[in-house]
Structures are given as structure tokens and as C-alpha cells.
Amino acid sequence: MTRVIVADDQALVREGIRTLLEVAGIEVVAEAEDGAQAVAAIEEHAPEVALMDLRMPRHDGIWALEQLREQGSAVPVLVLTTFDDDRLVLRALRAGARGYLLKDVTIARLAHAVGVLADGGTLMSPSVTDSLLRALRDGEEREVQEAPLQALTPREIEVLRLVAEGCSNREIAEVLHLAEGTVKNHLSVILQKTGSRDRTSAVLRALREGLLG
């Protein structure tokens, strides 16, 4: 059973998410009502995935993401919010979010997203992907001293496209009929060629360069 924490400032929302997740066979090991409580809960319970709202009092979700990144936490964070503002999406991804869904998502989609992140993948709702593309077209993600992009092979582009679709390493291996270790090797090379620190950054770079269509 996948273990998660839920961070949201509204008790009723937390209770609703807990109930839905437990029906889907996902265990909620802790709840938090702001970013500071979320960071503490992650440290104490070491969940496989953290579900986090962005707009919370005192310390918000972005603050929590930045704290977790500074601490070197390996727990993937799935942002679950009502906001799909372009700038907010980019801030969350820059801060280390591995998934971004809106609260109108179905329980089946939410449970799938939790599974994807627990398996090491990334996942974003279609509307959030649209927001990213708009922001990237406007140049908001471009860094001043960005290194030139090294050419990716057709296979590496296939792997990166599946990452962008939210596939885990195991799922990518199944789709491309590769060993999971081979997929990991491809991803290491992709990170090096794109000058990226993680999978999400590599997808953002590839989208900006028009490599993923």
C-alpha cells in the first residue's frame, strides 16, 4: 500500500482526499495544514508521495518545496491545487514539484498520479501542460547563461517524450521493450546533454527547444 501525506489548509478538503485515497487503497499516514507542518510530516513519516496544496497560510506550498529541496529530500511532491496560473506552475516546478494536478481531477486519475510519482515518474494535467507551453513560448523559463543543447538521439527523444507523459522508468521500459537499467542509462545521458538537474527540467528544456512536438 502506497503511503502518502496530505497538506491542505482546509480540514474538509483533507478529509475528503483521505477518504478517496483510502478507497483507492492508498494509505494517508499524516495530514498538514501549512508548509511547515508538511515538511515536518515528511521528515517524520517518510511517505512515498506528498500531496500538497500551494496556497496555504503562514508557509505555503512553494516554501515547503524549497525547504525540501534544500534538505535534499527524495520524497516526490504532487501539487494538488485549484490554481493553474502559468507563473505559479513554473514556480512550483522550479522548486522541485514532480507532479501538478487540479482539484477537479477524478479519483482514478489522482490514484494513478500517486502511483506514477511513487515509481519515480512525473505527471501533469493537460491544462497545466498548456500553461507551461504558453510560459515557455513567452520566454519565462529561459536562463541567461544556459549551455548549448547537445543533440539527442531518436531513442533519447522517445524516452523523454514518455517521461513528459508521466511514465515511470518501468513503464518506459515496457513501452520501448528495453531493460529498466537501459532506460536509466538513457535518462542519465539525457540529463547530461540537456544540462538538467532532474527529469522535469529536462522535459522543460526539450519542450522549449521543440523536441517533443
CSV table of C-alpha atoms in Angstrom, one decimal:
chain,number,residue,atom,x,y,z
A,1,MET,CA,0.0,0.0,0.0
A,2,THR,CA,1.4,3.4,-1.0
A,3,ARG,CA,1.9,5.8,1.9
A,4,VAL,CA,1.2,9.5,1.4
A,5,ILE,CA,0.8,12.7,3.4
A,6,VAL,CA,-1.9,15.3,2.5
A,7,ALA,CA,-1.1,19.0,3.0
A,8,ASP,CA,-4.0,21.5,2.6
A,9,ASP,CA,-5.2,24.3,4.8
A,10,GLN,CA,-8.9,23.2,4.7
A,11,ALA,CA,-9.8,20.3,7.0
A,12,LEU,CA,-12.8,19.3,4.9
A,13,VAL,CA,-10.6,19.0,1.8
A,14,ARG,CA,-8.0,16.9,3.7
A,15,GLU,CA,-10.7,14.6,5.0
A,16,GLY,CA,-12.3,14.3,1.5
A,17,ILE,CA,-8.9,13.5,-0.1
A,18,ARG,CA,-8.1,11.0,2.7
A,19,THR,CA,-11.4,9.2,2.2
A,20,LEU,CA,-11.0,9.0,-1.6
A,21,LEU,CA,-7.4,7.8,-1.4
A,22,GLU,CA,-8.2,5.1,1.2
A,23,VAL,CA,-11.0,3.8,-1.1
A,24,ALA,CA,-8.3,3.5,-3.8
A,25,GLY,CA,-6.0,1.5,-1.5
A,26,ILE,CA,-3.6,4.4,-0.7
A,27,GLU,CA,-2.7,5.0,3.0
A,28,VAL,CA,-2.7,8.6,4.3
A,29,VAL,CA,-0.1,8.5,7.1
A,30,ALA,CA,-0.3,12.2,8.1
A,31,GLU,CA,-2.0,15.5,7.4
A,32,ALA,CA,-0.7,19.1,7.4
A,33,GLU,CA,-2.4,22.5,7.2
A,34,ASP,CA,0.6,24.5,6.1
A,35,GLY,CA,4.0,24.2,4.5
A,36,ALA,CA,5.9,23.9,7.8
A,37,GLN,CA,3.7,21.1,9.0
A,38,ALA,CA,4.1,19.4,5.7
A,39,VAL,CA,7.9,19.4,5.8
A,40,ALA,CA,7.8,18.1,9.4
A,41,ALA,CA,5.4,15.3,8.4
A,42,ILE,CA,7.5,14.3,5.5
A,43,GLU,CA,10.6,14.1,7.8
A,44,GLU,CA,8.8,12.1,10.4
A,45,HIS,CA,6.8,9.7,8.3
A,46,ALA,CA,8.9,9.3,5.1
A,47,PRO,CA,5.9,8.9,2.8
A,48,GLU,CA,6.3,7.6,-0.7
A,49,VAL,CA,4.5,10.7,-2.1
A,50,ALA,CA,3.4,14.0,-0.6
A,51,LEU,CA,0.2,15.7,-1.9
A,52,MET,CA,0.4,19.4,-1.4
A,53,ASP,CA,-1.7,22.5,-2.0
A,54,LEU,CA,0.1,25.7,-2.9
A,55,ARG,CA,-2.0,28.4,-1.3
A,56,MET,CA,-1.7,27.8,2.5
A,57,PRO,CA,-1.4,30.3,5.3
A,58,ARG,CA,1.9,31.1,7.0
A,59,HIS,CA,4.2,28.9,5.0
A,60,ASP,CA,2.8,27.9,1.6
A,61,GLY,CA,3.5,25.0,-0.7
A,62,ILE,CA,6.2,26.8,-2.7
A,63,TRP,CA,8.0,27.4,0.6
A,64,ALA,CA,7.7,23.8,1.6
A,65,LEU,CA,9.0,22.6,-1.8
A,66,GLU,CA,12.1,24.9,-1.5
A,67,GLN,CA,12.7,23.6,2.1
A,68,LEU,CA,12.5,20.0,0.9
A,69,ARG,CA,14.9,20.7,-2.0
A,70,GLU,CA,17.4,22.4,0.3
A,71,GLN,CA,17.2,19.4,2.7
A,72,GLY,CA,17.8,17.0,-0.2
A,73,SER,CA,14.5,15.2,0.4
A,74,ALA,CA,13.8,12.4,-2.1
A,75,VAL,CA,10.1,12.4,-1.4
A,76,PRO,CA,8.2,13.3,-4.7
A,77,VAL,CA,5.7,16.1,-4.3
A,78,LEU,CA,2.4,16.1,-6.2
A,79,VAL,CA,0.9,19.6,-6.2
A,80,LEU,CA,-2.9,19.3,-5.9
A,81,THR,CA,-4.5,22.8,-6.2
A,82,THR,CA,-7.3,24.8,-7.7
A,83,PHE,CA,-4.8,27.2,-9.5
A,84,ASP,CA,-3.3,26.7,-12.9
A,85,ASP,CA,-1.7,30.1,-13.2
A,86,ASP,CA,1.3,30.0,-15.6
A,87,ARG,CA,3.7,31.6,-13.2
A,88,LEU,CA,2.6,29.5,-10.3
A,89,VAL,CA,3.1,26.3,-12.3
A,90,LEU,CA,6.6,27.3,-13.2
A,91,ARG,CA,7.5,28.4,-9.6
A,92,ALA,CA,6.3,25.0,-8.3
A,93,LEU,CA,8.3,23.0,-10.9
A,94,ARG,CA,11.4,25.2,-10.4
A,95,ALA,CA,11.0,24.5,-6.6
A,96,GLY,CA,11.0,20.7,-7.3
A,97,ALA,CA,7.4,19.5,-7.8
A,98,ARG,CA,7.2,16.3,-9.7
A,99,GLY,CA,3.5,16.4,-10.5
A,100,TYR,CA,0.8,19.1,-10.8
A,101,LEU,CA,-2.9,18.3,-10.9
A,102,LEU,CA,-6.0,20.4,-10.4
A,103,LYS,CA,-8.5,19.5,-7.7
A,104,ASP,CA,-11.2,18.7,-10.2
A,105,VAL,CA,-9.3,15.5,-11.1
A,106,THR,CA,-11.1,12.2,-10.8
A,107,ILE,CA,-10.1,9.7,-8.0
A,108,ALA,CA,-8.9,7.3,-10.7
A,109,ARG,CA,-6.6,10.0,-12.1
A,110,LEU,CA,-5.3,11.0,-8.7
A,111,ALA,CA,-4.6,7.4,-7.7
A,112,HIS,CA,-2.8,6.9,-11.0
A,113,ALA,CA,-0.7,10.1,-10.4
A,114,VAL,CA,0.3,8.9,-6.9
A,115,GLY,CA,1.4,5.6,-8.4
A,116,VAL,CA,3.4,7.3,-11.2
A,117,LEU,CA,5.3,9.5,-8.7
A,118,ALA,CA,5.9,6.6,-6.3
A,119,ASP,CA,7.5,4.8,-9.2
A,120,GLY,CA,9.8,7.7,-10.0
A,121,GLY,CA,7.8,9.3,-12.7
A,122,THR,CA,6.4,12.8,-13.3
A,123,LEU,CA,2.8,13.8,-14.2
A,124,MET,CA,1.0,17.0,-15.1
A,125,SER,CA,-2.6,17.6,-16.1
A,126,PRO,CA,-3.2,18.7,-19.7
A,127,SER,CA,-4.3,22.2,-18.7
A,128,VAL,CA,-1.0,22.6,-16.7
A,129,THR,CA,1.0,21.4,-19.7
A,130,ASP,CA,-0.8,24.1,-21.8
A,131,SER,CA,0.2,26.7,-19.2
A,132,LEU,CA,3.8,25.5,-19.4
A,133,LEU,CA,3.9,25.8,-23.1
A,134,ARG,CA,2.5,29.3,-23.0
A,135,ALA,CA,5.0,30.4,-20.5
A,136,LEU,CA,7.9,28.8,-22.4
A,137,ARG,CA,6.8,30.5,-25.6
A,138,ASP,CA,6.9,33.8,-23.7
A,139,GLY,CA,10.5,33.0,-22.7
A,140,GLU,CA,9.8,33.0,-18.9
A,141,GLU,CA,11.8,29.8,-18.4
A,142,ARG,CA,14.9,30.7,-20.4
A,143,GLU,CA,18.1,31.2,-18.3
A,144,VAL,CA,20.6,33.8,-19.3
A,145,GLN,CA,23.7,31.5,-19.2
A,146,GLU,CA,22.1,28.3,-20.4
A,147,ALA,CA,24.5,25.9,-22.0
A,148,PRO,CA,24.0,24.8,-25.6
A,149,LEU,CA,21.8,21.8,-26.0
A,150,GLN,CA,23.6,18.7,-27.2
A,151,ALA,CA,21.9,16.6,-29.9
A,152,LEU,CA,19.6,13.9,-28.6
A,153,THR,CA,19.3,10.6,-30.4
A,154,PRO,CA,15.8,9.5,-31.7
A,155,ARG,CA,15.7,6.9,-28.8
A,156,GLU,CA,16.5,9.5,-26.2
A,157,ILE,CA,13.7,11.7,-27.6
A,158,GLU,CA,11.4,8.7,-27.3
A,159,VAL,CA,12.4,8.2,-23.7
A,160,LEU,CA,12.0,11.9,-22.9
A,161,ARG,CA,8.5,12.1,-24.6
A,162,LEU,CA,7.3,9.2,-22.4
A,163,VAL,CA,8.7,11.0,-19.3
A,164,ALA,CA,6.7,14.1,-20.3
A,165,GLU,CA,3.6,11.8,-20.5
A,166,GLY,CA,4.1,10.8,-16.9
A,167,CYS,CA,5.6,7.3,-17.4
A,168,SER,CA,7.8,5.7,-14.8
A,169,ASN,CA,11.1,4.0,-15.7
A,170,ARG,CA,9.3,0.6,-15.6
A,171,GLU,CA,6.5,1.8,-17.9
A,172,ILE,CA,9.0,3.3,-20.4
A,173,ALA,CA,10.9,0.0,-20.4
A,174,GLU,CA,7.7,-1.8,-21.2
A,175,VAL,CA,6.6,0.5,-24.0
A,176,LEU,CA,10.1,0.6,-25.7
A,177,HIS,CA,10.9,-3.1,-25.0
A,178,LEU,CA,14.0,-2.2,-23.1
A,179,ALA,CA,15.6,-3.2,-19.8
A,180,GLU,CA,14.8,-0.8,-17.0
A,181,GLY,CA,18.5,-0.3,-16.4
A,182,THR,CA,18.9,0.8,-20.1
A,183,VAL,CA,16.1,3.4,-19.5
A,184,LYS,CA,18.0,4.7,-16.5
A,185,ASN,CA,21.2,5.0,-18.6
A,186,HIS,CA,19.3,6.9,-21.3
A,187,LEU,CA,17.9,9.3,-18.7
A,188,SER,CA,21.4,9.9,-17.3
A,189,VAL,CA,22.7,10.8,-20.7
A,190,ILE,CA,19.6,13.0,-21.4
A,191,LEU,CA,20.2,14.9,-18.1
A,192,GLN,CA,23.8,15.5,-19.2
A,193,LYS,CA,23.0,16.6,-22.7
A,194,THR,CA,20.2,18.9,-21.7
A,195,GLY,CA,22.2,20.4,-18.8
A,196,SER,CA,19.3,19.5,-16.4
A,197,ARG,CA,19.3,18.6,-12.8
A,198,ASP,CA,16.3,16.4,-12.9
A,199,ARG,CA,13.6,14.8,-15.3
A,200,THR,CA,11.2,17.8,-15.0
A,201,SER,CA,13.9,20.3,-16.0
A,202,ALA,CA,14.9,18.0,-19.0
A,203,VAL,CA,11.3,17.9,-20.2
A,204,LEU,CA,11.0,21.7,-19.9
A,205,ARG,CA,14.2,22.2,-21.9
A,206,ALA,CA,13.0,19.8,-24.6
A,207,LEU,CA,9.6,21.5,-24.8
A,208,ARG,CA,11.3,24.8,-25.2
A,209,GLU,CA,13.6,23.5,-27.9
A,210,GLY,CA,10.6,22.0,-29.8
A,211,LEU,CA,11.9,18.5,-29.5
A,212,LEU,CA,8.7,16.9,-28.2
A,213,GLY,CA,6.3,18.4,-30.8
